[in-house]
Coordinates of C-alpha atoms in Angstrom, one line a residue:
Chain A
M1 CA -185.7 -18.6 -83.0
R2 CA -181.8 -19.6 -82.5
L3 CA -178.8 -20.2 -84.0
G4 CA -178.0 -23.6 -85.6
N5 CA -174.5 -24.3 -87.2
N6 CA -172.9 -27.1 -89.3
L7 CA -169.5 -26.6 -87.5
K8 CA -169.1 -30.2 -86.9
R9 CA -169.8 -31.2 -90.7
C10 CA -167.5 -28.3 -91.5
R11 CA -165.1 -29.4 -89.6
F12 CA -165.1 -33.1 -91.2
D13 CA -165.4 -31.6 -94.7
R14 CA -162.0 -29.9 -94.1
D15 CA -159.9 -32.8 -93.8
D16 CA -161.4 -33.6 -90.4
I17 CA -160.1 -31.2 -88.4
S18 CA -160.4 -31.9 -84.8
Q19 CA -161.9 -29.5 -82.5
E20 CA -158.7 -29.2 -80.5
A21 CA -157.1 -28.3 -83.5
L22 CA -159.8 -25.6 -84.8
A23 CA -159.7 -24.2 -81.3
K24 CA -156.0 -23.6 -81.7
A25 CA -156.5 -22.0 -85.1
I26 CA -158.9 -20.0 -84.1
G27 CA -157.8 -18.6 -80.4
V28 CA -160.0 -19.7 -78.9
T29 CA -160.7 -23.0 -76.0
R30 CA -161.7 -26.5 -77.3
Q31 CA -164.4 -26.1 -74.7
T32 CA -165.7 -23.2 -76.4
I33 CA -165.9 -25.1 -79.9
I34 CA -167.6 -28.2 -78.2
S35 CA -170.4 -25.7 -76.8
I36 CA -171.0 -23.8 -80.4
E37 CA -171.3 -27.3 -81.8
K38 CA -173.9 -28.0 -79.4
G39 CA -175.5 -24.8 -79.6
H40 CA -175.1 -24.2 -75.7
F41 CA -172.9 -20.7 -77.0
V42 CA -173.8 -18.1 -79.2
P43 CA -170.5 -17.1 -80.8
S44 CA -169.7 -13.5 -81.2
T45 CA -170.1 -12.0 -85.3
L46 CA -166.2 -11.9 -85.1
L47 CA -165.9 -15.6 -83.8
A48 CA -168.6 -16.5 -86.3
L49 CA -166.6 -14.9 -89.1
K50 CA -163.4 -16.4 -88.0
L51 CA -164.7 -19.7 -87.7
A52 CA -166.3 -19.4 -91.3
R53 CA -163.0 -17.8 -93.1
F54 CA -160.6 -20.5 -91.2
L55 CA -163.3 -23.7 -92.7
G56 CA -163.6 -21.8 -96.1
R57 CA -167.0 -21.4 -96.1
P58 CA -169.4 -18.3 -96.2
V59 CA -170.6 -17.5 -92.5
E60 CA -174.4 -18.4 -93.5
E61 CA -173.5 -21.9 -94.5
V62 CA -171.8 -22.6 -91.1
F63 CA -174.3 -20.6 -89.2
F64 CA -177.9 -20.3 -89.8
M65 CA -181.2 -19.2 -88.0
V66 CA -183.6 -21.9 -86.6
E67 CA -187.1 -21.0 -86.3
E68 CA -189.2 -22.6 -83.0
Q69 CA -191.9 -24.3 -83.8
P70 CA -194.9 -23.4 -81.6
L71 CA -196.0 -25.7 -79.2
A72 CA -199.3 -27.4 -79.8
S73 CA -200.8 -25.9 -77.1
D74 CA -200.3 -22.3 -78.5
E75 CA -201.7 -22.9 -81.4
A76 CA -204.9 -24.2 -79.9
Chain B
M1 CA -145.8 -9.4 -29.1
Q2 CA -145.4 -11.3 -31.9
S3 CA -144.7 -14.9 -32.2
G4 CA -142.3 -16.7 -34.1
I5 CA -144.6 -18.3 -36.3
E6 CA -146.3 -15.1 -36.9
I7 CA -143.4 -13.3 -38.4
L8 CA -142.5 -16.2 -40.5
V9 CA -146.1 -16.1 -41.9
K10 CA -145.5 -12.7 -42.7
L11 CA -142.2 -12.9 -44.2
I12 CA -143.4 -15.6 -46.8
L13 CA -146.3 -13.5 -47.3
V14 CA -144.4 -10.2 -48.0
G15 CA -141.5 -12.5 -49.6
C16 CA -144.4 -13.8 -52.0
L17 CA -145.8 -10.7 -52.8
L18 CA -142.5 -9.0 -53.7
L19 CA -141.2 -11.9 -55.7
A20 CA -144.5 -12.1 -57.7
G21 CA -144.8 -8.2 -58.1
V22 CA -141.0 -8.2 -59.6
A23 CA -141.8 -11.0 -61.9
A24 CA -145.2 -9.5 -62.9
W25 CA -142.9 -6.4 -64.2
V26 CA -139.7 -8.4 -65.6
V27 CA -140.9 -11.6 -66.9
P28 CA -143.2 -10.0 -69.8
R29 CA -140.3 -8.0 -70.9
T30 CA -138.1 -11.1 -71.5
R31 CA -138.1 -14.0 -73.7
L32 CA -139.0 -16.4 -70.7
M33 CA -143.0 -16.7 -71.5
R34 CA -144.5 -17.5 -74.6
Q35 CA -148.1 -18.0 -73.6
R36 CA -150.1 -15.1 -74.6
Q37 CA -153.8 -16.4 -73.7
V38 CA -155.3 -17.6 -70.7
S39 CA -155.2 -21.7 -71.8
E40 CA -158.0 -24.3 -71.3
R41 CA -155.4 -25.8 -68.8
L42 CA -154.7 -22.8 -67.1
F43 CA -158.3 -21.6 -66.6
V44 CA -159.3 -24.6 -65.2
A45 CA -156.3 -25.1 -63.1
T46 CA -157.1 -21.5 -61.7
Q47 CA -160.2 -22.7 -60.8
V48 CA -159.6 -25.4 -58.9
V49 CA -156.9 -23.7 -56.9
G50 CA -159.4 -21.3 -56.1
L51 CA -161.8 -24.0 -55.1
A52 CA -158.7 -25.5 -52.8
C53 CA -157.6 -22.0 -51.2
G54 CA -161.1 -21.4 -50.4
A55 CA -161.8 -24.5 -48.9
L56 CA -158.4 -24.5 -46.9
G57 CA -159.0 -21.1 -45.5
L58 CA -162.3 -21.5 -44.5
V59 CA -161.4 -24.8 -42.5
L60 CA -159.0 -22.9 -40.9
I61 CA -161.3 -19.9 -39.7
F62 CA -163.3 -22.3 -38.4
A63 CA -161.2 -25.1 -36.8
W64 CA -158.9 -22.6 -35.5
P65 CA -160.1 -19.0 -35.5
L66 CA -157.9 -17.3 -33.0
R67 CA -154.5 -18.9 -35.0
A68 CA -155.8 -18.5 -38.5
L69 CA -156.4 -14.5 -37.6
E70 CA -152.9 -14.1 -35.4
W71 CA -150.9 -16.3 -37.4
H72 CA -152.3 -14.9 -40.5
L73 CA -153.2 -18.8 -42.0
W74 CA -156.1 -17.5 -43.8
E75 CA -153.9 -15.0 -45.8
L76 CA -151.2 -18.0 -46.3
A77 CA -154.4 -20.3 -47.5
V78 CA -155.3 -17.5 -50.1
M79 CA -151.9 -16.9 -51.7
P80 CA -151.9 -19.4 -54.2
Y81 CA -154.8 -18.2 -55.7
A82 CA -153.3 -14.7 -55.7
L83 CA -150.1 -15.9 -57.2
V84 CA -152.2 -17.4 -60.3
Y85 CA -153.7 -14.3 -61.0
V86 CA -150.1 -12.7 -61.0
Y87 CA -149.6 -15.0 -63.7
W88 CA -152.7 -13.9 -65.4
I89 CA -151.5 -10.3 -65.4
I90 CA -147.8 -11.3 -66.3
I91 CA -150.1 -13.3 -69.7
M92 CA -151.8 -10.0 -69.9
R93 CA -148.6 -7.8 -70.2
R94 CA -146.9 -10.1 -72.4
A95 CA -150.0 -9.9 -74.8
R96 CA -150.3 -6.2 -74.5
R97 CA -154.2 -6.4 -74.2
L98 CA -156.4 -7.3 -71.6
D99 CA -158.6 -10.1 -73.0
V100 CA -156.5 -13.0 -72.9
I101 CA -159.6 -15.0 -72.1
D102 CA -161.9 -16.4 -74.9
E103 CA -165.2 -14.9 -75.2
K104 CA -166.8 -18.3 -73.6
Q105 CA -164.6 -18.0 -70.7
G106 CA -165.7 -14.7 -70.4
L107 CA -169.1 -15.3 -70.6
D108 CA -168.9 -18.1 -68.1
M109 CA -166.6 -15.8 -65.3
A110 CA -169.5 -13.2 -66.0
S111 CA -172.2 -15.6 -65.6
A112 CA -170.1 -17.1 -62.2
C113 CA -170.4 -13.4 -60.9
G114 CA -174.0 -13.3 -60.8
A115 CA -173.9 -16.7 -59.0
T116 CA -171.2 -16.2 -56.8
M117 CA -173.2 -12.6 -55.7
G118 CA -176.4 -14.7 -54.6
L119 CA -174.0 -17.3 -52.5
A120 CA -172.2 -14.3 -50.9
I121 CA -175.5 -13.0 -49.8
L122 CA -176.5 -16.3 -48.5
A123 CA -173.1 -16.8 -47.3
M124 CA -173.7 -13.8 -45.2
F125 CA -176.8 -14.8 -43.9
V126 CA -175.4 -17.6 -42.2
A127 CA -172.8 -15.8 -40.9
H128 CA -175.3 -13.2 -39.4
A129 CA -177.3 -15.6 -37.7
L130 CA -174.1 -17.3 -36.2
Y131 CA -173.0 -13.7 -35.1
G132 CA -176.4 -13.5 -33.3
R133 CA -176.1 -16.7 -31.3
G134 CA -172.6 -15.9 -30.2
L135 CA -170.9 -18.7 -32.6
F136 CA -169.2 -16.3 -34.9
D137 CA -166.0 -13.5 -34.0
A138 CA -166.9 -10.4 -35.7
R139 CA -163.1 -10.4 -37.2
L140 CA -163.9 -13.2 -39.3
F141 CA -166.1 -11.6 -41.1
Y142 CA -163.5 -10.2 -43.6
P143 CA -161.8 -13.7 -44.0
Y144 CA -165.0 -15.5 -43.9
F145 CA -166.6 -13.3 -46.9
L146 CA -163.5 -13.5 -49.3
L147 CA -162.9 -16.9 -48.9
T148 CA -166.6 -17.9 -49.3
T149 CA -166.7 -15.4 -52.4
I150 CA -163.2 -17.4 -53.7
L151 CA -164.5 -20.5 -53.1
A152 CA -168.1 -19.8 -54.8
L153 CA -167.2 -17.9 -58.1
S154 CA -164.3 -20.5 -58.8
A155 CA -167.0 -23.7 -58.1
T156 CA -169.4 -21.7 -60.4
T157 CA -166.8 -20.5 -63.0
L158 CA -165.6 -24.1 -63.1
A159 CA -169.3 -25.4 -63.4
F160 CA -170.3 -23.0 -66.2
F161 CA -167.1 -23.9 -68.0
K162 CA -167.4 -27.7 -68.0
R163 CA -171.3 -27.5 -68.3
S164 CA -171.3 -28.0 -72.3

């Protein structure tokens, strides 16, 4: 199981705000936003809530759990 | 007997540390600085300075081992890196908190610390092997350890930070 996110879509929905502007508003670096969007970095609960609040969405809409598909060899 | 260069370098080092100490104490009490967080640019610049200082110091201690020790050249090479961290301290004092880097930067630095530990063990093994063959002066162990650690920490922090 991993954490997925709709951060990029939510950014576009909120006046097409840039990564830089979002990072500045939240108080993190642009690299952190890039990393979260790519799914390389899992934000803390506090940061996830800050992002959701800034984007005007419930946190479950911005972040969600993704079930990993078992490998075919595992099923056999 | 101290040479003129040694005295000059010592004066520069002590002068820089005194000025940095005064700045760290005075600047946060003034309105000279508004920065309350380590920005992406400062974070990357810190690692680049660390890379440059570590590499320069290692070149100095291997190219002129005696001069690097007698004239305190390796300490001089490390000074810019130390001054950048004094600037971090100024930011922390201005912000009145310790967490002036964001959580990804913190995680990147923590990961880099782990990688640096492994690299430092490898570097010490190299030094030990060279020392056993009479190719390494024992007085260089401390600067060698410090400089390789700075170099490895800066390089790995930058790599983890830029990985995404």
